[in-house]
């Protein structure tokens, strides 16, 4: 097997794929990309001109696989393990795909908007866009809290692609836009995510880079040390 993951240990979408890889103990080689360094991004751009990370390269099949949801589906097709992140049952699979989209589009994307606005050059901020992102997160948190009633994981009893998407989105969103204190289902789900070994490992590997996070000062102390829960 010769899988290479072009990634950065702090990047939330990279966490989503790392969690999937660790869940199924898939062997891969991480290739760290510094998005601010043209020398470092050249190999990535040659494979995926959009320039977003992560991107998976499968040397055995000479296949470049971008986009986290597609990467996870590809891993399941060709490097499956004990944890089926896309369920066999078609209805359950649709549900997992739906909540994967919800966490990416309505948690991670607005979270990224808030984070990246902080590092824009002077005069380049977008207060309207940031306020809109905060409203999106409020709506998403309420939806997720309702969805989680009586569930262990995002779509039921089994850990799926939706939980891989949820963990990094909620981790960083909880720092830049804390949950409403009344959302008990969301709060307890978040703690279960933090306790999951694949997620704890991903966060542990990201920890040396937390000083680069634009909202570093807002990180709760418990996130700064191993054994986050
Ligand atoms: N839809 C993409 C999103 C990937 C993404 O936004 N990655 C971020 C890092 S977390 C990135 O590459 N940002 C750099 C940029 O936007 O220039 C996916 O699911 O793979």
Tab-separated table of C-alpha atoms and ligand atoms in Angstrom:
chain	number	residue	atom	x	y	z
A	1	UNK	CA	0.000	0.000	0.000
A	2	UNK	CA	1.365	3.467	-0.782
A	3	UNK	CA	-1.030	6.096	0.432
A	4	UNK	CA	0.221	9.656	0.925
A	5	UNK	CA	-1.937	12.259	2.631
A	6	UNK	CA	-1.077	15.861	1.790
A	7	UNK	CA	-2.182	17.639	4.929
A	8	UNK	CA	-1.428	19.906	7.857
A	9	UNK	CA	-1.824	18.629	11.437
A	10	UNK	CA	-3.781	21.739	12.518
A	11	UNK	CA	-6.228	21.849	9.588
A	12	UNK	CA	-9.736	20.811	10.534
A	13	UNK	CA	-10.647	19.131	7.239
A	14	UNK	CA	-7.422	17.113	7.516
A	15	UNK	CA	-8.571	15.985	10.967
A	16	UNK	CA	-11.731	14.586	9.395
A	17	UNK	CA	-9.695	12.222	7.179
A	18	UNK	CA	-7.111	11.419	9.866
A	19	UNK	CA	-9.948	10.255	12.121
A	20	UNK	CA	-11.225	7.976	9.328
A	21	UNK	CA	-7.719	6.565	8.732
A	22	UNK	CA	-7.143	5.948	12.441
A	23	UNK	CA	-10.577	4.353	12.910
A	24	UNK	CA	-9.609	1.636	10.451
A	25	UNK	CA	-5.861	1.593	11.170
A	26	UNK	CA	-5.023	2.332	7.540
A	27	UNK	CA	-1.278	2.759	6.900
A	28	UNK	CA	-0.374	6.026	5.148
A	29	UNK	CA	2.437	8.547	4.861
A	30	UNK	CA	1.565	12.084	5.997
A	31	UNK	CA	3.124	14.855	3.881
A	32	UNK	CA	2.824	18.172	5.709
A	33	UNK	CA	1.933	21.123	3.505
A	34	UNK	CA	2.641	24.687	4.603
A	35	UNK	CA	-0.077	26.617	2.777
A	36	UNK	CA	1.903	29.842	3.214
A	37	UNK	CA	5.003	28.468	1.457
A	38	UNK	CA	4.907	28.232	-2.366
A	39	UNK	CA	7.694	25.610	-2.313
A	40	UNK	CA	5.620	23.439	-0.038
A	41	UNK	CA	2.360	23.856	-1.962
A	42	UNK	CA	3.849	23.087	-5.402
A	43	UNK	CA	3.449	19.299	-5.035
A	44	UNK	CA	-0.128	19.771	-3.823
A	45	UNK	CA	-1.102	22.190	-6.614
A	46	UNK	CA	0.318	19.812	-9.218
A	47	UNK	CA	-2.119	17.195	-7.939
A	48	UNK	CA	-5.105	19.424	-7.128
A	49	UNK	CA	-4.950	22.978	-8.475
A	50	UNK	CA	-7.720	24.102	-6.110
A	51	UNK	CA	-5.026	23.979	-3.429
A	52	UNK	CA	-7.232	22.745	-0.580
A	53	UNK	CA	-6.069	20.098	1.863
A	54	UNK	CA	-6.257	17.232	2.466
A	55	UNK	CA	-5.575	15.368	-0.776
A	56	UNK	CA	-4.894	11.628	-0.850
A	57	UNK	CA	-2.527	10.059	-3.371
A	58	UNK	CA	-2.770	6.326	-3.895
A	59	UNK	CA	0.505	5.194	-5.464
A	60	UNK	CA	-0.769	1.650	-6.086
A	61	UNK	CA	-3.604	2.884	-8.302
A	62	UNK	CA	-1.937	6.148	-9.390
A	63	UNK	CA	-5.053	7.920	-8.205
A	64	UNK	CA	-5.380	11.425	-6.722
A	65	UNK	CA	-8.365	11.751	-4.417
A	66	UNK	CA	-9.383	15.220	-3.149
A	67	UNK	CA	-12.394	16.264	-1.029
A	68	UNK	CA	-12.722	14.725	2.408
A	69	UNK	CA	-16.061	12.960	1.901
A	70	UNK	CA	-14.798	11.382	-1.318
A	71	UNK	CA	-11.501	10.394	0.332
A	72	UNK	CA	-13.374	8.606	3.120
A	73	UNK	CA	-15.588	6.810	0.615
A	74	UNK	CA	-12.491	5.853	-1.423
A	75	UNK	CA	-10.800	4.458	1.689
A	76	UNK	CA	-13.875	2.398	2.427
A	77	UNK	CA	-13.925	1.000	-1.133
A	78	UNK	CA	-10.235	0.118	-1.346
A	79	UNK	CA	-8.833	0.011	2.213
A	80	UNK	CA	-11.784	-1.027	4.333
A	81	UNK	CA	-11.357	-1.996	7.973
A	82	UNK	CA	-13.516	-2.957	10.927
A	83	UNK	CA	-15.441	0.353	11.081
A	84	UNK	CA	-17.731	0.933	8.069
A	85	UNK	CA	-17.913	4.721	8.005
A	86	UNK	CA	-20.510	4.561	5.218
A	87	UNK	CA	-23.109	2.040	6.410
A	88	UNK	CA	-24.158	-0.871	4.179
A	89	UNK	CA	-27.864	-0.162	4.668
A	90	UNK	CA	-28.907	2.382	2.030
A	91	UNK	CA	-31.140	4.491	4.268
A	92	UNK	CA	-28.515	4.592	7.008
A	93	UNK	CA	-25.905	5.531	4.396
A	94	UNK	CA	-28.043	8.428	3.138
A	95	UNK	CA	-28.450	9.666	6.695
A	96	UNK	CA	-24.680	9.484	7.318
A	97	UNK	CA	-24.032	11.382	4.081
A	98	UNK	CA	-26.622	14.017	4.994
A	99	UNK	CA	-25.073	14.730	8.406
A	100	UNK	CA	-21.582	14.674	6.910
A	101	UNK	CA	-22.783	17.516	4.674
A	102	UNK	CA	-24.455	19.342	7.591
A	103	UNK	CA	-21.263	19.283	9.672
A	104	UNK	CA	-19.047	20.342	6.764
A	105	UNK	CA	-21.256	23.041	5.298
A	106	UNK	CA	-23.043	24.426	8.341
A	107	UNK	CA	-20.401	23.973	11.067
A	108	UNK	CA	-16.910	23.750	9.526
A	109	UNK	CA	-17.409	26.317	6.767
A	110	UNK	CA	-18.838	29.072	9.035
A	111	UNK	CA	-16.206	28.195	11.676
A	112	UNK	CA	-13.484	28.705	9.029
A	113	UNK	CA	-15.057	32.035	8.058
A	114	UNK	CA	-14.800	33.297	11.641
A	115	UNK	CA	-11.239	32.001	12.069
A	116	UNK	CA	-9.812	33.264	8.785
A	117	UNK	CA	-11.408	36.691	9.167
A	118	UNK	CA	-9.061	37.221	12.097
A	119	UNK	CA	-5.946	36.854	9.949
A	120	UNK	CA	-7.090	38.981	7.026
A	121	UNK	CA	-4.923	42.000	6.217
A	122	UNK	CA	-5.979	45.283	7.835
A	123	UNK	CA	-9.044	46.715	6.121
A	124	UNK	CA	-9.923	43.331	4.625
A	125	UNK	CA	-12.287	42.116	7.339
A	126	UNK	CA	-15.844	41.085	6.573
A	127	UNK	CA	-17.987	41.796	9.674
A	128	UNK	CA	-21.240	41.075	7.821
A	129	UNK	CA	-19.950	37.688	6.667
A	130	UNK	CA	-18.727	36.839	10.170
A	131	UNK	CA	-22.082	37.774	11.738
A	132	UNK	CA	-23.806	35.621	9.146
A	133	UNK	CA	-21.436	32.725	9.976
A	134	UNK	CA	-22.312	33.070	13.676
A	135	UNK	CA	-26.039	32.903	12.842
A	136	UNK	CA	-25.393	29.784	10.742
A	137	UNK	CA	-23.623	28.154	13.683
A	138	UNK	CA	-26.524	29.003	16.023
A	139	UNK	CA	-28.954	27.354	13.604
A	140	UNK	CA	-26.661	24.338	13.154
A	141	UNK	CA	-26.143	23.839	16.903
A	142	UNK	CA	-29.916	23.826	17.468
A	143	UNK	CA	-30.489	21.357	14.592
A	144	UNK	CA	-27.703	19.070	15.795
A	145	UNK	CA	-28.982	19.142	19.380
A	146	UNK	CA	-32.411	18.011	18.143
A	147	UNK	CA	-30.906	15.363	15.838
A	148	UNK	CA	-28.861	13.868	18.687
A	149	UNK	CA	-31.784	13.210	21.031
A	150	UNK	CA	-31.498	9.548	22.075
A	151	UNK	CA	-28.459	8.928	19.845
A	152	UNK	CA	-24.907	7.991	20.764
A	153	UNK	CA	-23.394	9.126	17.446
A	154	UNK	CA	-24.606	11.619	14.853
A	155	UNK	CA	-26.932	9.217	13.087
A	156	UNK	CA	-27.471	6.476	15.664
A	157	UNK	CA	-25.567	3.676	17.369
A	158	UNK	CA	-22.671	3.508	14.901
A	159	UNK	CA	-19.765	5.879	14.360
A	160	UNK	CA	-19.839	7.061	10.724
A	161	UNK	CA	-18.433	9.598	8.282
A	162	UNK	CA	-20.804	12.126	9.897
A	163	UNK	CA	-18.916	11.832	13.188
A	164	UNK	CA	-15.570	12.182	11.368
A	165	UNK	CA	-16.904	15.498	10.004
A	166	UNK	CA	-18.487	16.548	13.290
A	167	UNK	CA	-15.423	16.236	15.510
A	168	UNK	CA	-13.083	18.822	13.956
A	169	UNK	CA	-15.928	21.186	13.031
A	170	UNK	CA	-17.356	21.192	16.540
A	171	UNK	CA	-13.922	21.279	18.174
A	172	UNK	CA	-12.871	24.542	16.543
A	173	UNK	CA	-16.404	25.991	16.419
A	174	UNK	CA	-16.797	25.438	20.165
A	175	UNK	CA	-13.797	27.739	20.670
A	176	UNK	CA	-14.771	30.574	18.327
A	177	UNK	CA	-18.538	30.367	18.933
A	178	UNK	CA	-19.281	28.424	22.162
A	179	UNK	CA	-22.362	26.207	22.330
A	180	UNK	CA	-25.532	27.523	23.913
A	181	UNK	CA	-25.364	26.179	27.501
A	182	UNK	CA	-28.859	24.667	27.176
A	183	UNK	CA	-27.987	22.220	24.375
A	184	UNK	CA	-27.391	19.128	26.506
A	185	UNK	CA	-27.444	16.574	23.647
A	186	UNK	CA	-24.836	18.528	21.705
A	187	UNK	CA	-22.669	19.034	24.803
A	188	UNK	CA	-22.648	15.349	25.781
A	189	UNK	CA	-22.060	14.248	22.159
A	190	UNK	CA	-19.055	16.584	22.005
A	191	UNK	CA	-17.584	14.910	25.104
A	192	UNK	CA	-18.097	11.460	23.530
A	193	UNK	CA	-16.265	12.666	20.418
A	194	UNK	CA	-13.336	13.925	22.495
A	195	UNK	CA	-13.114	10.540	24.235
A	196	UNK	CA	-13.006	8.543	20.996
A	197	UNK	CA	-9.398	7.241	20.570
A	198	UNK	CA	-9.107	8.222	16.879
A	199	UNK	CA	-10.160	11.779	17.738
A	200	UNK	CA	-8.022	12.066	20.879
A	201	UNK	CA	-5.027	10.936	18.798
A	202	UNK	CA	-5.757	13.479	16.049
A	203	UNK	CA	-6.029	16.303	18.583
A	204	UNK	CA	-2.902	15.149	20.373
A	205	UNK	CA	-0.957	15.357	17.092
A	206	UNK	CA	-2.422	18.820	16.409
A	207	UNK	CA	-1.553	20.151	19.866
A	208	UNK	CA	2.045	21.231	19.053
A	209	UNK	CA	0.534	23.526	16.394
A	210	UNK	CA	-2.199	25.099	18.534
A	211	UNK	CA	-0.045	28.219	18.998
A	212	UNK	CA	-0.696	28.907	15.276
A	213	UNK	CA	-4.499	28.905	15.766
A	214	UNK	CA	-5.772	32.483	15.330
A	215	UNK	CA	-8.075	32.140	18.370
A	216	UNK	CA	-5.388	30.455	20.522
A	217	UNK	CA	-6.221	32.699	23.510
A	218	UNK	CA	-9.846	31.468	23.501
A	219	UNK	CA	-8.913	27.771	23.735
A	220	UNK	CA	-10.093	26.220	26.998
A	221	UNK	CA	-7.161	25.032	29.107
A	222	UNK	CA	-8.329	21.433	28.937
A	223	UNK	CA	-7.713	21.377	25.178
A	224	UNK	CA	-4.061	22.248	25.676
A	225	UNK	CA	-3.047	18.992	27.288
A	226	UNK	CA	-3.316	15.319	26.336
A	227	UNK	CA	-6.400	13.584	27.690
A	228	UNK	CA	-8.612	16.538	26.727
A	229	UNK	CA	-11.667	15.225	28.518
B	1	LIG	N1	-14.477	20.786	0.771
B	1	LIG	C1	-13.075	20.561	1.109
B	1	LIG	C2	-12.621	21.646	2.096
B	1	LIG	C3	-11.140	21.564	2.403
B	1	LIG	C4	-10.629	22.824	3.076
B	1	LIG	O1	-11.308	23.869	3.155
B	1	LIG	N2	-9.392	22.746	3.583
B	1	LIG	C5	-8.758	23.888	4.190
B	1	LIG	C6	-7.919	23.450	5.382
B	1	LIG	S1	-8.924	22.927	6.742
B	1	LIG	C7	-7.823	24.543	3.193
B	1	LIG	O2	-7.235	23.876	2.388
B	1	LIG	N3	-7.689	25.863	3.265
B	1	LIG	C8	-6.752	26.582	2.457
B	1	LIG	C9	-7.398	27.540	1.529
B	1	LIG	O3	-8.634	27.668	1.518
B	1	LIG	O4	-6.651	28.193	0.787
B	1	LIG	C10	-12.905	19.155	1.651
B	1	LIG	O5	-13.855	18.607	2.244
B	1	LIG	O6	-11.837	18.555	1.445
